[in-house]
Short mmCIF file of N, CA and C in Angstrom, two decimals:
data_model
loop_
_atom_site.label_atom_id
_atom_site.label_comp_id
_atom_site.label_asym_id
_atom_site.label_seq_id
_atom_site.Cartn_x
_atom_site.Cartn_y
_atom_site.Cartn_z
N UNK A 8 32.78 74.25 107.64
CA UNK A 8 31.58 74.08 108.43
C UNK A 8 30.47 73.51 107.54
N UNK A 9 29.70 72.60 108.06
CA UNK A 9 28.63 71.95 107.30
C UNK A 9 27.51 72.95 106.99
N UNK A 10 26.83 72.70 105.88
CA UNK A 10 25.70 73.54 105.49
C UNK A 10 24.47 73.16 106.31
N UNK A 11 23.62 74.14 106.52
CA UNK A 11 22.36 73.89 107.20
C UNK A 11 21.44 73.08 106.29
N UNK A 12 20.90 72.01 106.80
CA UNK A 12 20.00 71.14 106.02
C UNK A 12 18.60 71.75 106.04
N UNK A 13 18.44 72.86 105.34
CA UNK A 13 17.20 73.64 105.37
C UNK A 13 15.98 72.79 105.06
N UNK A 14 16.04 72.01 104.00
CA UNK A 14 14.86 71.25 103.60
C UNK A 14 14.44 70.23 104.66
N UNK A 15 15.41 69.64 105.34
CA UNK A 15 15.07 68.69 106.41
C UNK A 15 14.39 69.40 107.58
N UNK A 16 14.86 70.61 107.88
CA UNK A 16 14.22 71.38 108.95
C UNK A 16 12.79 71.73 108.55
N UNK A 17 12.61 72.16 107.32
CA UNK A 17 11.27 72.51 106.82
C UNK A 17 10.36 71.29 106.89
N UNK A 18 10.83 70.16 106.40
CA UNK A 18 10.02 68.93 106.42
C UNK A 18 9.63 68.55 107.84
N UNK A 19 10.57 68.66 108.77
CA UNK A 19 10.26 68.32 110.16
C UNK A 19 9.19 69.24 110.72
N UNK A 20 9.36 70.54 110.54
CA UNK A 20 8.40 71.51 111.07
C UNK A 20 7.02 71.25 110.49
N UNK A 21 6.94 71.02 109.19
CA UNK A 21 5.65 70.76 108.56
C UNK A 21 5.05 69.44 109.03
N UNK A 22 5.88 68.46 109.33
CA UNK A 22 5.37 67.15 109.76
C UNK A 22 4.80 67.18 111.18
N UNK A 23 5.33 68.06 112.02
CA UNK A 23 4.86 68.14 113.41
C UNK A 23 3.38 68.48 113.45
N UNK A 24 2.95 69.39 112.62
CA UNK A 24 1.55 69.82 112.60
C UNK A 24 0.61 68.69 112.16
N UNK A 25 1.11 67.79 111.36
CA UNK A 25 0.27 66.71 110.83
C UNK A 25 0.10 65.55 111.82
N UNK A 26 0.89 65.53 112.88
CA UNK A 26 0.84 64.44 113.86
C UNK A 26 -0.13 64.79 114.99
N UNK A 27 -1.40 64.87 114.67
CA UNK A 27 -2.38 65.28 115.67
C UNK A 27 -2.79 64.17 116.63
N UNK A 28 -2.65 62.92 116.22
CA UNK A 28 -3.16 61.81 117.03
C UNK A 28 -2.08 61.07 117.82
N UNK A 29 -0.84 61.51 117.75
CA UNK A 29 0.20 60.81 118.50
C UNK A 29 0.19 61.30 119.95
N UNK A 30 0.74 60.51 120.83
CA UNK A 30 0.73 60.81 122.26
C UNK A 30 1.36 62.17 122.57
N UNK A 31 2.48 62.47 121.92
CA UNK A 31 3.17 63.73 122.18
C UNK A 31 2.28 64.92 121.85
N UNK A 32 1.60 64.87 120.70
CA UNK A 32 0.72 65.97 120.30
C UNK A 32 -0.45 66.12 121.26
N UNK A 33 -1.03 65.00 121.65
CA UNK A 33 -2.17 65.06 122.57
C UNK A 33 -1.75 65.60 123.93
N UNK A 34 -0.59 65.20 124.40
CA UNK A 34 -0.12 65.65 125.71
C UNK A 34 0.28 67.12 125.70
N UNK A 35 0.66 67.63 124.55
CA UNK A 35 1.15 69.00 124.48
C UNK A 35 0.25 69.93 123.66
N UNK A 36 -0.98 69.53 123.39
CA UNK A 36 -1.84 70.33 122.54
C UNK A 36 -2.12 71.72 123.11
N UNK A 37 -2.02 71.86 124.43
CA UNK A 37 -2.26 73.16 125.05
C UNK A 37 -1.16 74.17 124.69
N UNK A 38 -0.06 73.70 124.11
CA UNK A 38 1.04 74.59 123.70
C UNK A 38 1.04 74.86 122.20
N UNK A 39 -0.01 74.46 121.50
CA UNK A 39 0.00 74.53 120.04
C UNK A 39 0.25 75.95 119.51
N UNK A 40 -0.32 76.95 120.16
CA UNK A 40 -0.11 78.33 119.69
C UNK A 40 1.36 78.70 119.79
N UNK A 41 2.01 78.31 120.88
CA UNK A 41 3.44 78.59 121.01
C UNK A 41 4.23 77.81 119.97
N UNK A 42 3.89 76.53 119.78
CA UNK A 42 4.58 75.73 118.77
C UNK A 42 4.43 76.36 117.39
N UNK A 43 3.22 76.85 117.10
CA UNK A 43 2.99 77.50 115.80
C UNK A 43 3.93 78.69 115.66
N UNK A 44 4.01 79.50 116.71
CA UNK A 44 4.89 80.67 116.65
C UNK A 44 6.34 80.25 116.42
N UNK A 45 6.81 79.27 117.19
CA UNK A 45 8.21 78.84 117.06
C UNK A 45 8.48 78.25 115.67
N UNK A 46 7.61 77.38 115.22
CA UNK A 46 7.81 76.74 113.92
C UNK A 46 7.71 77.72 112.77
N UNK A 47 6.70 78.59 112.81
CA UNK A 47 6.52 79.56 111.73
C UNK A 47 7.64 80.59 111.71
N UNK A 48 8.12 80.99 112.88
CA UNK A 48 9.26 81.91 112.93
C UNK A 48 10.49 81.26 112.33
N UNK A 49 10.69 79.98 112.63
CA UNK A 49 11.82 79.25 112.05
C UNK A 49 11.69 79.18 110.54
N UNK A 50 10.49 78.86 110.05
CA UNK A 50 10.28 78.83 108.59
C UNK A 50 10.56 80.20 107.98
N UNK A 51 10.14 81.26 108.66
CA UNK A 51 10.38 82.60 108.15
C UNK A 51 11.88 82.90 108.09
N UNK A 52 12.61 82.53 109.14
CA UNK A 52 14.06 82.75 109.15
C UNK A 52 14.76 81.97 108.05
N UNK A 53 14.19 80.81 107.70
CA UNK A 53 14.76 79.99 106.63
C UNK A 53 14.28 80.43 105.25
N UNK A 54 13.42 81.45 105.21
CA UNK A 54 12.88 81.92 103.93
C UNK A 54 11.86 80.95 103.35
N UNK A 55 11.19 80.17 104.21
CA UNK A 55 10.27 79.14 103.74
C UNK A 55 8.85 79.30 104.31
N UNK A 56 8.50 80.49 104.73
CA UNK A 56 7.17 80.71 105.29
C UNK A 56 6.07 80.40 104.27
N UNK A 57 6.41 80.54 103.00
CA UNK A 57 5.43 80.28 101.93
C UNK A 57 5.02 78.81 101.83
N UNK A 58 5.68 77.92 102.57
CA UNK A 58 5.36 76.49 102.50
C UNK A 58 4.11 76.13 103.30
N UNK A 59 3.55 77.09 104.03
CA UNK A 59 2.31 76.84 104.77
C UNK A 59 1.18 77.65 104.14
N UNK A 60 -0.04 77.21 104.38
CA UNK A 60 -1.23 77.91 103.89
C UNK A 60 -1.50 79.09 104.81
N UNK A 61 -1.15 80.29 104.36
CA UNK A 61 -1.26 81.49 105.19
C UNK A 61 -2.69 81.72 105.66
N UNK A 62 -3.67 81.55 104.77
CA UNK A 62 -5.07 81.78 105.15
C UNK A 62 -5.51 80.83 106.26
N UNK A 63 -5.10 79.59 106.16
CA UNK A 63 -5.45 78.60 107.19
C UNK A 63 -4.82 78.96 108.53
N UNK A 64 -3.56 79.36 108.51
CA UNK A 64 -2.86 79.72 109.75
C UNK A 64 -3.49 80.96 110.37
N UNK A 65 -3.75 81.98 109.56
CA UNK A 65 -4.34 83.23 110.07
C UNK A 65 -5.73 82.96 110.64
N UNK A 66 -6.51 82.14 109.96
CA UNK A 66 -7.85 81.80 110.45
C UNK A 66 -7.77 81.10 111.80
N UNK A 67 -6.86 80.15 111.92
CA UNK A 67 -6.71 79.42 113.18
C UNK A 67 -6.17 80.33 114.29
N UNK A 68 -5.12 81.09 113.99
CA UNK A 68 -4.48 81.93 115.01
C UNK A 68 -5.41 83.03 115.50
N UNK A 69 -6.30 83.51 114.65
CA UNK A 69 -7.19 84.60 115.06
C UNK A 69 -8.49 84.07 115.68
N UNK A 70 -8.62 82.75 115.82
CA UNK A 70 -9.85 82.18 116.36
C UNK A 70 -9.93 82.25 117.88
N UNK A 71 -8.86 82.57 118.53
CA UNK A 71 -8.85 82.67 119.98
C UNK A 71 -7.42 82.62 120.48
N UNK A 72 -7.22 83.11 121.68
CA UNK A 72 -5.85 83.22 122.17
C UNK A 72 -5.56 82.30 123.35
N UNK A 73 -6.09 81.09 123.26
CA UNK A 73 -5.71 80.04 124.18
C UNK A 73 -4.58 79.27 123.52
N UNK A 74 -4.09 78.26 124.20
CA UNK A 74 -3.02 77.44 123.63
C UNK A 74 -3.46 76.69 122.39
N UNK A 75 -4.77 76.45 122.28
CA UNK A 75 -5.35 75.76 121.13
C UNK A 75 -6.85 76.02 121.19
N UNK A 76 -7.56 75.66 120.16
CA UNK A 76 -9.00 75.82 120.15
C UNK A 76 -9.58 75.00 121.30
N UNK A 77 -10.47 75.64 122.08
CA UNK A 77 -11.07 74.96 123.21
C UNK A 77 -10.31 75.14 124.52
N UNK A 78 -9.18 75.83 124.48
CA UNK A 78 -8.41 76.07 125.70
C UNK A 78 -8.63 77.51 126.16
N UNK A 79 -8.45 77.73 127.45
CA UNK A 79 -8.67 79.06 128.02
C UNK A 79 -7.65 80.07 127.49
N UNK A 80 -8.06 81.34 127.39
CA UNK A 80 -7.11 82.37 126.95
C UNK A 80 -6.02 82.59 128.00
N UNK A 81 -4.88 83.03 127.53
CA UNK A 81 -3.73 83.27 128.41
C UNK A 81 -2.86 84.33 127.75
N UNK A 82 -2.20 85.13 128.56
CA UNK A 82 -1.39 86.23 128.03
C UNK A 82 -0.25 85.73 127.13
N UNK A 83 0.34 84.59 127.46
CA UNK A 83 1.44 84.07 126.64
C UNK A 83 0.96 83.65 125.26
N UNK A 84 -0.22 83.01 125.21
CA UNK A 84 -0.75 82.58 123.92
C UNK A 84 -1.25 83.78 123.11
N UNK A 85 -1.71 84.81 123.82
CA UNK A 85 -2.10 86.05 123.14
C UNK A 85 -0.89 86.64 122.42
N UNK A 86 0.25 86.69 123.11
CA UNK A 86 1.47 87.19 122.49
C UNK A 86 1.85 86.35 121.28
N UNK A 87 1.82 85.03 121.43
CA UNK A 87 2.19 84.15 120.31
C UNK A 87 1.24 84.33 119.14
N UNK A 88 -0.06 84.47 119.41
CA UNK A 88 -1.03 84.65 118.33
C UNK A 88 -0.77 85.96 117.58
N UNK A 89 -0.52 87.03 118.32
CA UNK A 89 -0.22 88.32 117.69
C UNK A 89 1.05 88.21 116.84
N UNK A 90 2.06 87.51 117.35
CA UNK A 90 3.30 87.34 116.60
C UNK A 90 3.08 86.51 115.33
N UNK A 91 2.25 85.48 115.42
CA UNK A 91 1.94 84.66 114.23
C UNK A 91 1.23 85.53 113.19
N UNK A 92 0.26 86.31 113.63
CA UNK A 92 -0.46 87.18 112.69
C UNK A 92 0.48 88.21 112.07
N UNK A 93 1.43 88.71 112.86
CA UNK A 93 2.41 89.68 112.34
C UNK A 93 3.31 89.04 111.28
N UNK A 94 3.66 87.77 111.46
CA UNK A 94 4.48 87.07 110.46
C UNK A 94 3.83 87.09 109.09
N UNK A 95 2.49 87.03 109.09
CA UNK A 95 1.74 87.00 107.83
C UNK A 95 1.16 88.36 107.47
N UNK A 96 1.64 89.41 108.14
CA UNK A 96 1.16 90.78 107.88
C UNK A 96 -0.37 90.86 107.94
N UNK A 97 -0.95 90.23 108.95
CA UNK A 97 -2.40 90.20 109.10
C UNK A 97 -2.87 90.71 110.46
N UNK A 98 -2.18 91.68 110.98
CA UNK A 98 -2.57 92.25 112.27
C UNK A 98 -3.97 92.86 112.20
N UNK A 99 -4.37 93.28 111.01
CA UNK A 99 -5.67 93.94 110.87
C UNK A 99 -6.85 93.04 111.22
N UNK A 100 -6.65 91.73 111.29
CA UNK A 100 -7.75 90.84 111.68
C UNK A 100 -8.02 90.91 113.18
N UNK A 101 -7.10 91.51 113.92
CA UNK A 101 -7.27 91.64 115.37
C UNK A 101 -8.27 92.73 115.72
N UNK A 102 -9.04 92.50 116.75
CA UNK A 102 -9.82 93.55 117.37
C UNK A 102 -8.89 94.15 118.42
N UNK A 103 -8.14 95.17 118.00
CA UNK A 103 -7.07 95.73 118.83
C UNK A 103 -7.58 96.19 120.19
N UNK A 104 -8.73 96.84 120.21
CA UNK A 104 -9.27 97.30 121.49
C UNK A 104 -9.57 96.13 122.43
N UNK A 105 -10.11 95.07 121.87
CA UNK A 105 -10.43 93.89 122.69
C UNK A 105 -9.16 93.24 123.25
N UNK A 106 -8.14 93.11 122.40
CA UNK A 106 -6.87 92.52 122.86
C UNK A 106 -6.23 93.42 123.91
N UNK A 107 -6.21 94.73 123.65
CA UNK A 107 -5.61 95.68 124.60
C UNK A 107 -6.36 95.65 125.94
N UNK A 108 -7.68 95.59 125.89
CA UNK A 108 -8.47 95.53 127.13
C UNK A 108 -8.20 94.24 127.89
N UNK A 109 -8.05 93.13 127.17
CA UNK A 109 -7.75 91.84 127.81
C UNK A 109 -6.40 91.91 128.52
N UNK A 110 -5.39 92.42 127.83
CA UNK A 110 -4.05 92.51 128.43
C UNK A 110 -4.07 93.48 129.62
N UNK A 111 -4.75 94.62 129.46
CA UNK A 111 -4.83 95.60 130.55
C UNK A 111 -5.53 95.01 131.77
N UNK A 112 -6.55 94.18 131.53
CA UNK A 112 -7.29 93.54 132.62
C UNK A 112 -6.37 92.61 133.43
N UNK A 113 -5.35 92.08 132.78
CA UNK A 113 -4.45 91.13 133.44
C UNK A 113 -3.32 91.80 134.23
N UNK A 114 -3.17 93.12 134.05
CA UNK A 114 -2.07 93.81 134.74
C UNK A 114 -2.44 94.09 136.19
N UNK A 115 -1.50 93.82 137.07
CA UNK A 115 -1.66 94.07 138.51
C UNK A 115 -1.18 95.47 138.87
N UNK A 116 -1.52 95.92 140.05
CA UNK A 116 -1.12 97.26 140.51
C UNK A 116 0.39 97.43 140.55
N UNK A 117 1.12 96.33 140.81
CA UNK A 117 2.58 96.43 140.90
C UNK A 117 3.26 96.35 139.52
N UNK A 118 2.47 96.29 138.46
CA UNK A 118 3.02 96.24 137.10
C UNK A 118 3.16 94.84 136.54
N UNK A 119 3.09 93.84 137.39
CA UNK A 119 3.18 92.45 136.92
C UNK A 119 1.88 92.07 136.23
N UNK A 120 1.88 90.91 135.62
CA UNK A 120 0.69 90.45 134.91
C UNK A 120 0.25 89.09 135.41
N UNK A 121 -1.05 88.90 135.50
CA UNK A 121 -1.59 87.57 135.69
C UNK A 121 -1.53 86.88 134.33
N UNK A 122 -1.30 85.60 134.32
CA UNK A 122 -1.29 84.87 133.06
C UNK A 122 -2.67 84.75 132.46
N UNK A 123 -3.68 84.66 133.32
CA UNK A 123 -5.05 84.54 132.84
C UNK A 123 -5.96 85.29 133.80
N UNK A 124 -7.25 85.32 133.50
CA UNK A 124 -8.17 86.11 134.31
C UNK A 124 -8.46 85.49 135.67
N UNK A 125 -7.97 84.28 135.91
CA UNK A 125 -8.20 83.62 137.19
C UNK A 125 -7.09 83.89 138.19
N UNK A 126 -6.10 84.70 137.83
CA UNK A 126 -5.15 85.18 138.80
C UNK A 126 -3.79 84.53 138.86
N UNK A 127 -3.47 83.64 137.94
CA UNK A 127 -2.11 83.06 137.94
C UNK A 127 -1.13 84.18 137.62
N UNK A 128 -0.23 84.47 138.52
CA UNK A 128 0.74 85.53 138.28
C UNK A 128 1.93 84.98 137.52
N UNK A 129 2.11 85.44 136.30
CA UNK A 129 3.23 84.98 135.48
C UNK A 129 4.56 85.28 136.15
N UNK A 130 4.67 86.46 136.76
CA UNK A 130 5.93 86.84 137.41
C UNK A 130 6.23 85.90 138.57
N UNK A 131 5.24 85.60 139.38
CA UNK A 131 5.46 84.69 140.51
C UNK A 131 5.91 83.32 140.03
N UNK A 132 5.31 82.86 138.95
CA UNK A 132 5.68 81.54 138.43
C UNK A 132 7.13 81.54 137.97
N UNK A 133 7.52 82.57 137.22
CA UNK A 133 8.90 82.64 136.73
C UNK A 133 9.87 82.70 137.91
N UNK A 134 9.56 83.52 138.90
CA UNK A 134 10.43 83.61 140.07
C UNK A 134 10.50 82.26 140.79
N UNK A 135 9.41 81.51 140.80
CA UNK A 135 9.42 80.20 141.47
C UNK A 135 10.31 79.20 140.74
N UNK A 136 10.65 79.48 139.49
CA UNK A 136 11.52 78.59 138.70
C UNK A 136 13.00 78.90 138.90
N UNK A 137 13.30 79.99 139.63
CA UNK A 137 14.70 80.36 139.86
C UNK A 137 15.33 79.40 140.87
N UNK A 138 16.53 78.98 140.58
CA UNK A 138 17.24 78.01 141.41
C UNK A 138 18.37 78.66 142.20
N UNK A 139 18.96 77.90 143.11
CA UNK A 139 20.04 78.40 143.97
C UNK A 139 21.26 78.85 143.17
N UNK A 140 21.41 78.36 141.94
CA UNK A 140 22.56 78.73 141.11
C UNK A 140 22.26 79.95 140.23
N UNK A 141 21.12 80.59 140.48
CA UNK A 141 20.64 81.75 139.73
C UNK A 141 20.22 81.40 138.30
N UNK A 142 20.15 80.13 137.98
CA UNK A 142 19.61 79.69 136.70
C UNK A 142 18.12 79.43 136.87
N UNK A 143 17.44 79.13 135.77
CA UNK A 143 16.01 78.88 135.80
C UNK A 143 15.71 77.51 135.22
N UNK A 144 14.84 76.80 135.89
CA UNK A 144 14.35 75.53 135.37
C UNK A 144 13.09 75.77 134.56
N UNK A 145 12.63 74.75 133.87
CA UNK A 145 11.40 74.87 133.08
C UNK A 145 10.17 74.90 133.98
N UNK A 146 10.30 74.33 135.17
CA UNK A 146 9.22 74.32 136.14
C UNK A 146 9.82 74.63 137.51
N UNK A 147 8.96 74.92 138.45
CA UNK A 147 9.43 75.19 139.80
C UNK A 147 10.17 73.97 140.33
N UNK A 148 11.40 74.16 140.76
CA UNK A 148 12.22 73.05 141.24
C UNK A 148 12.92 72.30 140.13
N UNK A 149 12.67 72.68 138.88
CA UNK A 149 13.31 72.02 137.74
C UNK A 149 14.77 72.42 137.62
N UNK A 150 15.53 71.55 137.04
CA UNK A 150 16.97 71.75 136.89
C UNK A 150 17.29 72.87 135.89
N UNK A 151 18.28 73.68 136.22
CA UNK A 151 18.76 74.72 135.30
C UNK A 151 19.58 74.06 134.20
N UNK A 152 19.47 74.59 133.00
CA UNK A 152 20.26 74.07 131.88
C UNK A 152 20.84 75.22 131.08
N UNK A 153 22.09 75.07 130.65
CA UNK A 153 22.76 75.99 129.74
C UNK A 153 22.83 77.41 130.26
N UNK A 154 22.75 77.60 131.56
CA UNK A 154 22.82 78.96 132.09
C UNK A 154 24.04 79.17 132.97
N UNK A 155 24.87 78.17 133.09
CA UNK A 155 26.06 78.33 133.91
C UNK A 155 27.20 77.52 133.31
N UNK A 156 27.86 76.71 134.10
CA UNK A 156 29.02 75.96 133.63
C UNK A 156 28.64 74.90 132.61
N UNK A 157 29.68 74.30 132.01
CA UNK A 157 29.43 73.25 131.03
C UNK A 157 29.56 71.91 131.74
N UNK A 158 28.60 71.68 132.60
CA UNK A 158 28.51 70.41 133.32
C UNK A 158 27.03 70.14 133.54
N UNK A 159 26.74 68.99 134.06
CA UNK A 159 25.34 68.61 134.25
C UNK A 159 24.65 69.49 135.28
N UNK A 160 25.33 69.77 136.37
CA UNK A 160 24.75 70.58 137.44
C UNK A 160 25.85 71.50 137.99
N UNK A 161 25.43 72.60 138.61
CA UNK A 161 26.43 73.47 139.22
C UNK A 161 27.28 72.68 140.21
N UNK A 162 28.52 72.96 140.23
CA UNK A 162 29.50 72.36 141.13
C UNK A 162 29.85 70.91 140.78
N UNK A 163 29.24 70.34 139.74
CA UNK A 163 29.63 69.01 139.27
C UNK A 163 30.86 69.16 138.38
N UNK A 164 31.55 68.07 138.19
CA UNK A 164 32.71 68.08 137.30
C UNK A 164 32.25 68.29 135.86
N UNK A 165 33.08 68.98 135.10
CA UNK A 165 32.81 69.18 133.68
C UNK A 165 32.81 67.82 133.01
N UNK A 166 31.91 67.62 132.05
CA UNK A 166 31.89 66.34 131.35
C UNK A 166 31.79 66.57 129.84
N UNK A 167 32.19 65.58 129.08
CA UNK A 167 32.26 65.68 127.62
C UNK A 167 30.88 65.94 127.02
N UNK A 168 29.89 65.25 127.49
CA UNK A 168 28.53 65.35 126.95
C UNK A 168 28.04 66.80 127.01
N UNK A 169 28.08 67.40 128.18
CA UNK A 169 27.57 68.75 128.34
C UNK A 169 28.51 69.79 127.73
N UNK A 170 29.80 69.52 127.72
CA UNK A 170 30.73 70.41 127.04
C UNK A 170 30.42 70.47 125.55
N UNK A 171 30.14 69.31 124.95
CA UNK A 171 29.78 69.26 123.53
C UNK A 171 28.59 70.17 123.24
N UNK A 172 27.53 70.05 124.04
CA UNK A 172 26.35 70.87 123.79
C UNK A 172 26.61 72.34 124.07
N UNK A 173 27.42 72.64 125.06
CA UNK A 173 27.77 74.03 125.33
C UNK A 173 28.55 74.65 124.19
N UNK A 174 29.55 73.93 123.69
CA UNK A 174 30.36 74.43 122.57
C UNK A 174 29.51 74.50 121.30
N UNK A 175 28.65 73.51 121.10
CA UNK A 175 27.76 73.54 119.92
C UNK A 175 26.90 74.80 119.95
N UNK A 176 26.40 75.14 121.13
CA UNK A 176 25.61 76.36 121.26
C UNK A 176 26.43 77.61 120.97
N UNK A 177 27.65 77.64 121.46
CA UNK A 177 28.53 78.79 121.21
C UNK A 177 28.86 78.93 119.73
N UNK A 178 28.96 77.80 119.04
CA UNK A 178 29.30 77.86 117.61
C UNK A 178 28.22 78.56 116.80
N UNK A 179 27.02 78.62 117.33
CA UNK A 179 25.93 79.30 116.62
C UNK A 179 26.10 80.82 116.63
N UNK A 180 26.99 81.32 117.48
CA UNK A 180 27.20 82.75 117.58
C UNK A 180 28.04 83.33 116.45
N UNK A 181 28.64 82.46 115.63
CA UNK A 181 29.49 82.94 114.54
C UNK A 181 28.71 83.76 113.55
#
C-alpha cells in the first residue's frame, strides 16, 4: 500500500488559507470557520498542527462565532470555533456563560435547535435533505452520495467510476 503523502496534504491545507482573493474563497467565505476546523483537525491528525501560528488562529477563532468575521453567529460555527480552540488547548479564552446562554437561547421546546437567533431550525433543514432512498443530500433535493449502493443513483446500474470511489472509501477502514 502506498504511503500517505503527508507533506503534500499539509502544503495544500496551508495554501487554502492564503487564497483569499480567488473566486472559490470569496464564494465560500461564510464557511471559513468550518474549513478552519476541518483543516486544523487534519493537521492535528497528521501531527502537523505546529505548522500554523496558534496565536493567530486562536485570536481569529475567538473573535466571533459566525462563519467568518462579519458574518452572523450560528450554532454550527459556534461548535467549530469551540473545537478549534480545543485543538489549541485554549478553551479558557471563551466566555463560557455567554456561549452557554447563546446555545440555550437557540434550543426549542421540543429539544431541537434553531441554527441562529432568527429561527432557522437546523433539524428541519437536515430532515428536508433526506431523500426517498433514505440518504441525505447536501441541500434539500440534493442527490445522496456514498450512503447506499456503489452506483451513481439508487436503482441505477453499478458502474466502475462509483465502484472505485466506494472501494477507495472502504480501504480507509483498514
